[in-house]
Amino acid sequence: MAQIIIRKVKKIVDGRVLFDANALNAQTGDVVGVVGGNGSGKTTLMNMIMGLDSDYQGNINTDGQIEFVPQINAQNDRSGGQTTSEKIRVAVAKWPEILILDEPTSNLDENHQHQLIKTVENYSGLTIIISRDRHFLNAVTSKIWSVEDNHFTEYNDNFDEFELRQNQEFKRRMDEYARQKDYQSSIRRAVEERKQKAAHIRKGSKNMGRIERAQTKSIREQNAGKMERSAHAMLKKANSGDANKPFQVAPIKLMVTDFPKFTGKTLASATQLKISFDHKILIDNGTFKIKPGDKVALVGPNGSGKTTLIKSIINRQNYLNVSDNARIGYFNQDLTALPLEDKVLNFVQKDSRVNDDRLRQVMGAFGITHAYYDKQIAHLSGGQKVKVQLLKVLLGANNFLVLDEPTNFLDMSAIDALASFIEQYPGSVLFVSHDQGFRNRVARRTLLITKCQLVDPAIQSVNQKVNSDLPLLKMRYDQLIQSGNGDPQEISAMKAKINRLTQ
């Protein structure tokens, strides 16, 4: 039986604790979901389990042959999804006792995601999956290893149950914090009352004569001191149980004036579009239109031409109609284009019209806090570089965002921040994402590539409605012709309308 036993492990990087894990366990039949923020140590822990990293404190006992499939990007003429599917098939075919998958759904279309779920369900060994895909995690996991605040914790839940537990714990801590603050406020009021009373005792009654005031000065001072010491003790006791407020990211707030206004009725469109790549027809007949304020998901199987269409739009190919007023911000995870010597805040701020306070708040929502502002981009982790690159596009002086797989490499909190940003963004957005939950949350429309056809349901529904009137028009036209007494102008107009609908 395959098993992994982790006890009292601590990983230190550059003099600081990256994470610790007191007790993690997994065995044959378990499907473990590993979740946490970018740079929190998830992949590092996998390397330690595989024996590739032995520089840590504590004990990791691994019993079983391991196959590991890393996160994969597109290669040459193949999509990342095609490459990922092949790598997973090869790994499973070896029948390892332990299978480790790093973000396996990042590039998979819906069909391949369904196949992967079936593969994991049918696999009889121990599976460990690093993923930020909520739908996939909930479909396959039997337990969760979560890293938060530099600490790994094990939960014997599927992902939905884990999130529910996390939300309940957050609410409990918020309620505890609110109760403690209310208690401290009441104590401070009582302390202030005692101090005022002590001051009154020390001063003495205004009815006292000079002799009485002098004779009672010592006792009044003693009583006032006791009351002040009592107030100080009350305050100290109240503060000793001070509850820390749970961290909560401030909601994203955008203003229309933060971005250039688009003037016109259409940002991009095409009719009877044909696109080929490497002598292969990807889109043989396509019609679409993107209007101001649209939030459009581009959906299709791996290798169907989604990225090719996107590149055609940003390059303003002459077989497309792209408005001159469209200021396009394009994101495609090309980290080689990042200026590694630039400091994070300066890079994001440059050319942005967003108010500085709002810009910093959006950066914080993505996990790029003030601690990173003065760091050079070269010193960031891979996930952090992706966030900075994405923030540069989102906060740039654009009115049309074109995002190719923006959720890949992002942790869950950053995905939530991206969804919130797109929901409030005043411009138009065209994006590709295989994250079903993300798409369902932000897309208002969908463009579908299927069997070399690009389908815009919005246009198709209008055409279907128009075409549904055609049989009735033809019947009416035939009736007028047969009657012999129809109005010639009405007949002529009806014939012209039928011709337009049948072109």
CSV table of C-alpha atoms in Angstrom, one decimal, residues 66 201 316 393 502:
chain,number,residue,atom,x,y,z
A,66,ILE,CA,5.8,8.3,-8.0
A,201,ILE,CA,-12.2,62.4,45.0
A,316,ARG,CA,-5.8,44.2,-36.3
A,393,VAL,CA,-2.7,45.1,-18.5
A,502,THR,CA,-32.8,34.3,-48.3
